[in-house]
mmCIF file of C-alpha atoms in Angstrom:
data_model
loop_
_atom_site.group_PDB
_atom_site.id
_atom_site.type_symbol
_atom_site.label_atom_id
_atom_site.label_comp_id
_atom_site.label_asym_id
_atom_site.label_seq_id
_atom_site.Cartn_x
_atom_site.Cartn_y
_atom_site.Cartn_z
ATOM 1 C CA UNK A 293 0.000 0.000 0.000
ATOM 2 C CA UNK A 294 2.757 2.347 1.075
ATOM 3 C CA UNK A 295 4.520 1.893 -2.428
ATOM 4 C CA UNK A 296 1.298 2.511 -4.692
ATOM 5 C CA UNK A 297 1.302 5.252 -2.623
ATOM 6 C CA UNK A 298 4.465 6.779 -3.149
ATOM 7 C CA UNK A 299 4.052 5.820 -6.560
ATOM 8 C CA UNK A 300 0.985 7.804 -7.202
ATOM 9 C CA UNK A 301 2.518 11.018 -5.643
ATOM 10 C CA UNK A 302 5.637 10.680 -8.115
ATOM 11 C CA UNK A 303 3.320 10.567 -10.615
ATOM 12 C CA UNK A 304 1.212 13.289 -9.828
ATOM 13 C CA UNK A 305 4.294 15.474 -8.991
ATOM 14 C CA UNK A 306 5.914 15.171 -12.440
ATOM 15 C CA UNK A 307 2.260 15.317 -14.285
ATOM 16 C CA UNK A 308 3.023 18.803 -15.169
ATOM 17 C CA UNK A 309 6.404 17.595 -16.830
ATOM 18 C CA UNK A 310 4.914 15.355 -18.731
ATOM 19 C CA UNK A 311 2.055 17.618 -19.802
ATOM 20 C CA UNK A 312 4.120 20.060 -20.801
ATOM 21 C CA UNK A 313 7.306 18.715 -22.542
ATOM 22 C CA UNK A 314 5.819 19.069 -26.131
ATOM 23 C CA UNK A 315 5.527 22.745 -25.373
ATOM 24 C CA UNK A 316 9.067 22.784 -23.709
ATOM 25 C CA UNK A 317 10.569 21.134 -26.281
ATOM 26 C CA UNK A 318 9.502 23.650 -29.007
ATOM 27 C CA UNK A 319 10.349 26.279 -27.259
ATOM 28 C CA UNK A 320 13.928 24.881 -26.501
ATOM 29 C CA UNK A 321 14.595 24.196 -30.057
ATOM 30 C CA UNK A 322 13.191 27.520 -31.183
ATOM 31 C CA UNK A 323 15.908 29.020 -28.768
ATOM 32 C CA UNK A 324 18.213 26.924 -30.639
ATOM 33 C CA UNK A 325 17.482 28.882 -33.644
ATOM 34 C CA UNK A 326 17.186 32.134 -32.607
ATOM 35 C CA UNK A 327 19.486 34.049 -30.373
ATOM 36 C CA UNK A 328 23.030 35.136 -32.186
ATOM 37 C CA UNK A 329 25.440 33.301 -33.067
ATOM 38 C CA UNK A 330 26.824 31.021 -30.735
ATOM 39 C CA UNK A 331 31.062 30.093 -30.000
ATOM 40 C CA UNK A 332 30.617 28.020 -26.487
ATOM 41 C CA UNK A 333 28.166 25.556 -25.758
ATOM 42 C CA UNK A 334 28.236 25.107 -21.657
ATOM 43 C CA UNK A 335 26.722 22.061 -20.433
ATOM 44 C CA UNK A 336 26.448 22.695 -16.376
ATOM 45 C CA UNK A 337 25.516 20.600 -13.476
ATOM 46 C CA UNK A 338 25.801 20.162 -9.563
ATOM 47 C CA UNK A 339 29.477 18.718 -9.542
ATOM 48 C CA UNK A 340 30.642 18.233 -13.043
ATOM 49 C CA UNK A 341 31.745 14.770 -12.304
ATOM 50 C CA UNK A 342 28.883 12.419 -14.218
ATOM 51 C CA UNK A 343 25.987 14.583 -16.326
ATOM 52 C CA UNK A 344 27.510 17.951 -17.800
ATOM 53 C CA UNK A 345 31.301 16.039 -18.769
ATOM 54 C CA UNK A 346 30.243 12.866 -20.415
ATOM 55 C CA UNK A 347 27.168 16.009 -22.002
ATOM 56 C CA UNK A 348 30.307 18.171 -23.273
ATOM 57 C CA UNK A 349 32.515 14.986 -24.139
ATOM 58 C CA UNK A 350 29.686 13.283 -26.438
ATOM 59 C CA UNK A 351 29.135 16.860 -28.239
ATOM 60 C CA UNK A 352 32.284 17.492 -28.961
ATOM 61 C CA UNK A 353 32.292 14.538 -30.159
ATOM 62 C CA UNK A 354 29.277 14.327 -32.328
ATOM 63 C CA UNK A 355 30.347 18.225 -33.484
ATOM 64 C CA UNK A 356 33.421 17.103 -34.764
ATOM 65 C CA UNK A 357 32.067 14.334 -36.845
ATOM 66 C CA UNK A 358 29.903 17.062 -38.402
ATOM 67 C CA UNK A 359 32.895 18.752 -38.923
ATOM 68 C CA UNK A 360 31.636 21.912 -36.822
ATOM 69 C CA UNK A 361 34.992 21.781 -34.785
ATOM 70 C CA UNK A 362 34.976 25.741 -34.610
ATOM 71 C CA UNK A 363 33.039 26.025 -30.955
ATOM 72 C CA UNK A 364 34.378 24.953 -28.225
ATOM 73 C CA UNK A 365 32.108 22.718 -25.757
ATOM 74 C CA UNK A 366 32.752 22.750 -22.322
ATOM 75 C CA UNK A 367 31.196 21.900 -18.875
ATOM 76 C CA UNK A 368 31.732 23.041 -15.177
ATOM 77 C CA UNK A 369 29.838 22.614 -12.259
ATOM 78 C CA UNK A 370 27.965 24.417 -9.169
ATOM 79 C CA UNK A 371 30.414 23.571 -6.455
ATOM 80 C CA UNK A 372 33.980 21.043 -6.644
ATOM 81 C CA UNK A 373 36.498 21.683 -8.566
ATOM 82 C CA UNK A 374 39.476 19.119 -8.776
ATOM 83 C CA UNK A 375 37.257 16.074 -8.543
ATOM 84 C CA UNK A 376 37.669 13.213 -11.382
ATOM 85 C CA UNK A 377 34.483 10.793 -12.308
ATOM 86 C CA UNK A 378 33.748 8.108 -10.501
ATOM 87 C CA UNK A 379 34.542 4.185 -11.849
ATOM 88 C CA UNK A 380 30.517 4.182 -12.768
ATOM 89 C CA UNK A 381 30.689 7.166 -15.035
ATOM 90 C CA UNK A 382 33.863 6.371 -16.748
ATOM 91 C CA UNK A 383 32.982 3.039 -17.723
ATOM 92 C CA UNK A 384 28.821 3.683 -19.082
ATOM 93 C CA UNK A 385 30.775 6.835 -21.116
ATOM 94 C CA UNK A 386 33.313 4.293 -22.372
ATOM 95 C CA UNK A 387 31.040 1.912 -23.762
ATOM 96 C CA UNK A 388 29.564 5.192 -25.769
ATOM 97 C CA UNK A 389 32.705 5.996 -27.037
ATOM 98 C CA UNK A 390 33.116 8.663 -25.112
ATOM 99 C CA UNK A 391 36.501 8.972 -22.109
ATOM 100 C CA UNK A 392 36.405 10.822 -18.687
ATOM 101 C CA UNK A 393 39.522 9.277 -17.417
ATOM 102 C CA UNK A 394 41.311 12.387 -17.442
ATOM 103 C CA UNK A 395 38.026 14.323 -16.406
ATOM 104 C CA UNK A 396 38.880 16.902 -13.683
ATOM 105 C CA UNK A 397 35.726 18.919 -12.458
ATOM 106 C CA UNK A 398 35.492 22.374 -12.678
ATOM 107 C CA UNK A 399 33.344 25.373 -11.074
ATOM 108 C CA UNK A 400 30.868 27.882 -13.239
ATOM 109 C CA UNK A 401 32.287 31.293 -12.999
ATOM 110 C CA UNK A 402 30.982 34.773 -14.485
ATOM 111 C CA UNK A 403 33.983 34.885 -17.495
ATOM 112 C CA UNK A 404 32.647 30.980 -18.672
ATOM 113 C CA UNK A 405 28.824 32.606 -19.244
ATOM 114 C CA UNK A 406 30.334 35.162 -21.762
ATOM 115 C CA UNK A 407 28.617 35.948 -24.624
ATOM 116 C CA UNK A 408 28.065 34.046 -27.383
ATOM 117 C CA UNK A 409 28.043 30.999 -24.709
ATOM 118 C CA UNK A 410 24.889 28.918 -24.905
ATOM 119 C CA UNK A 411 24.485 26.805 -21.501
ATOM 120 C CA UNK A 412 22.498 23.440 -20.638
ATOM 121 C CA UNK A 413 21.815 22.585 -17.607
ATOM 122 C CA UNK A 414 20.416 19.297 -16.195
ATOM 123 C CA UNK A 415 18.052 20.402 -13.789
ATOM 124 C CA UNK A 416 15.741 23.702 -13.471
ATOM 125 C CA UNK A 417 17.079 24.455 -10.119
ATOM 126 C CA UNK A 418 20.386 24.908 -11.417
ATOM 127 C CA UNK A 419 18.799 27.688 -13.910
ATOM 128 C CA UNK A 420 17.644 29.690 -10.953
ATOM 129 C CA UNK A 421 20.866 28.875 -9.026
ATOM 130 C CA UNK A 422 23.107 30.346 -11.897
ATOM 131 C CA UNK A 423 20.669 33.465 -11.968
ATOM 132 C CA UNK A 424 21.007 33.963 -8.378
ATOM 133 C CA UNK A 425 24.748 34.015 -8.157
ATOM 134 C CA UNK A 426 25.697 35.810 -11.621
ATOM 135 C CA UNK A 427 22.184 38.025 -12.034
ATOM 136 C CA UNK A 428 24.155 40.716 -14.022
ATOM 137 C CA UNK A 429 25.326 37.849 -16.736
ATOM 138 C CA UNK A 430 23.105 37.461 -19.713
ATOM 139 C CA UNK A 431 23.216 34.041 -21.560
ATOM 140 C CA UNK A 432 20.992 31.682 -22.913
ATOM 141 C CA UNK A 433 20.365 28.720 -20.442
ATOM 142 C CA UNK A 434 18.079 25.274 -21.491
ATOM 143 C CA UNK A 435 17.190 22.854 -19.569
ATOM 144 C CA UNK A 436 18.786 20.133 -21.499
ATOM 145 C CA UNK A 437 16.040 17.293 -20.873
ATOM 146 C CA UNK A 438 13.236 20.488 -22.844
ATOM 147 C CA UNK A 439 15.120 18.350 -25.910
ATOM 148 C CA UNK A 440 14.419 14.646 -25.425
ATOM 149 C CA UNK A 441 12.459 13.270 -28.536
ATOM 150 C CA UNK A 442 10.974 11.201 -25.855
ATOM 151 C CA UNK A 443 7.890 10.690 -23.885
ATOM 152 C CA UNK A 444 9.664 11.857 -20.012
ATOM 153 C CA UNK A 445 9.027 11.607 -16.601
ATOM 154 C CA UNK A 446 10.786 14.778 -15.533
ATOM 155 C CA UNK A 447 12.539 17.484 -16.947
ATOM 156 C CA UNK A 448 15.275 16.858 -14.990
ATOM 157 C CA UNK A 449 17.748 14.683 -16.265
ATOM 158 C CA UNK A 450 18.205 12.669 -13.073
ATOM 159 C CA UNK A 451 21.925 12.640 -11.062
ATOM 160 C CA UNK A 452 23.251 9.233 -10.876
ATOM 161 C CA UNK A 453 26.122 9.409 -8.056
ATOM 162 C CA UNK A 454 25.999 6.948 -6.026
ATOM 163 C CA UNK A 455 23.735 4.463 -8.100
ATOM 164 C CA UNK A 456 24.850 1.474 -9.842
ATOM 165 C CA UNK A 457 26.352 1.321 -13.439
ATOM 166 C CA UNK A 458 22.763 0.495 -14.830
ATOM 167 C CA UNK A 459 21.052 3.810 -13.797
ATOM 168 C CA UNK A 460 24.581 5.685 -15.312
ATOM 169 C CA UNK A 461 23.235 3.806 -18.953
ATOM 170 C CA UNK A 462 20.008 5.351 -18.684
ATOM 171 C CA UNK A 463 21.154 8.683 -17.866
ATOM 172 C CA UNK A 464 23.787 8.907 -20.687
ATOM 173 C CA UNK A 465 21.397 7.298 -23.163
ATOM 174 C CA UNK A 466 19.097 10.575 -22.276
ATOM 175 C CA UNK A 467 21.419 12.983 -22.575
ATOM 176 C CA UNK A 468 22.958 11.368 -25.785
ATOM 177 C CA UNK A 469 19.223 11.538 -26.881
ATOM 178 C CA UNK A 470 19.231 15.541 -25.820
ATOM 179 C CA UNK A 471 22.783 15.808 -27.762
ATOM 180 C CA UNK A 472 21.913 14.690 -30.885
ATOM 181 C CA UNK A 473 18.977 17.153 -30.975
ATOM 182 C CA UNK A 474 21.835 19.843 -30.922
ATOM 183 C CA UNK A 475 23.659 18.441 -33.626
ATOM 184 C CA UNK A 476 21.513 16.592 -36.405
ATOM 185 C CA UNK A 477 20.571 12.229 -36.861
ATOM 186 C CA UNK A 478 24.124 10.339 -36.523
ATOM 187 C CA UNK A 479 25.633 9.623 -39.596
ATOM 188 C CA UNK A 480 27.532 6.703 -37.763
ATOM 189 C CA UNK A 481 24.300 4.434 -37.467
#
């Protein structure tokens, strides 16, 4: 009883999510397509150790491919700099293609929201929380889960610390999802 319980909360609580992600997601992409040009794409999260690398990491990746190797890609974090990715991170990235071995977090600051610098972040929380500490600092931020082709839960593109290797798949596979939004279909498939 306690579990349908909890269940049917969850669901009501991200109802709203789900609801409105078609209108989200329109409105993310036509951000995409308006706005200036754009040299940096910053993809942001709470520690920069799991979500925002492998995010940066698997662009640059994908950008280079489509030989767009003139912006740079980048990530950084809320708080932590110094910190590498933990065993979990490096190896679901791996199997992706992509390598954090030599990932070393580092923290958002006012000169990496310069213009021309288009930002993701994984959460809406960390949208206010960059607003709150940098209010006079005027880029474009997205929610980076506003782009999943998918049916979703939650906006939020959930933080995987501390979870097995299994729930580190699913995340990447949803932000490789988001990703390829930015960039156009694979041409590797």
């Amino acid at each position: 009883m306690k579990d349908a319980v909890y269940s049917a909360l969850r669901h009501l609580r991200h109802f709203p999510d789900r609801v409105l992600h078609p209108i989200r997601r329109r409105s993310a992409r036509r951000a995409l397509r308006s706005g200036g040009p754009i040299n940096r794409f910053l993809f942001i999260c709470d520690g920069n150790i799991c979500r925002s690398p492998f995010a940066a990491e698997y662009h640059s990746h994908r950008l280079a491919a489509a030989s767009h190797s003139d912006v740079a890609v980048e990530s950084a974090g809320l708080f932590g700099p110094g910190r590498s990715s933990p065993p979990e991170a490096i190896q679901a990235a791996r199997e992706r293609g992509v390598d954090l071995t030599h990932h070393r977090s580092a923290t958002v600051t006012a000169e990496s929201l310069g213009p021309g610098t288009l930002g993701f972040v994984m959460d809406p929380r960390q949208a206010r929380e960059l607003s709150r500490r940098f209010p006079t600092v005027r880029m474009r931020v997205l929610v980076l889960g506003d782009l999943d082709p998918a049916p979703i839960d939650t906006r939020r593109i959930f933080d995987p610390i501390l979870h097995p290797i299994e729930v580190f798949r699913g995340v990447y596979d949803r932000i490789q999802r988001c990703v390829d939004e930015l960039v156009g279909p694979s041409q590797e498939a």
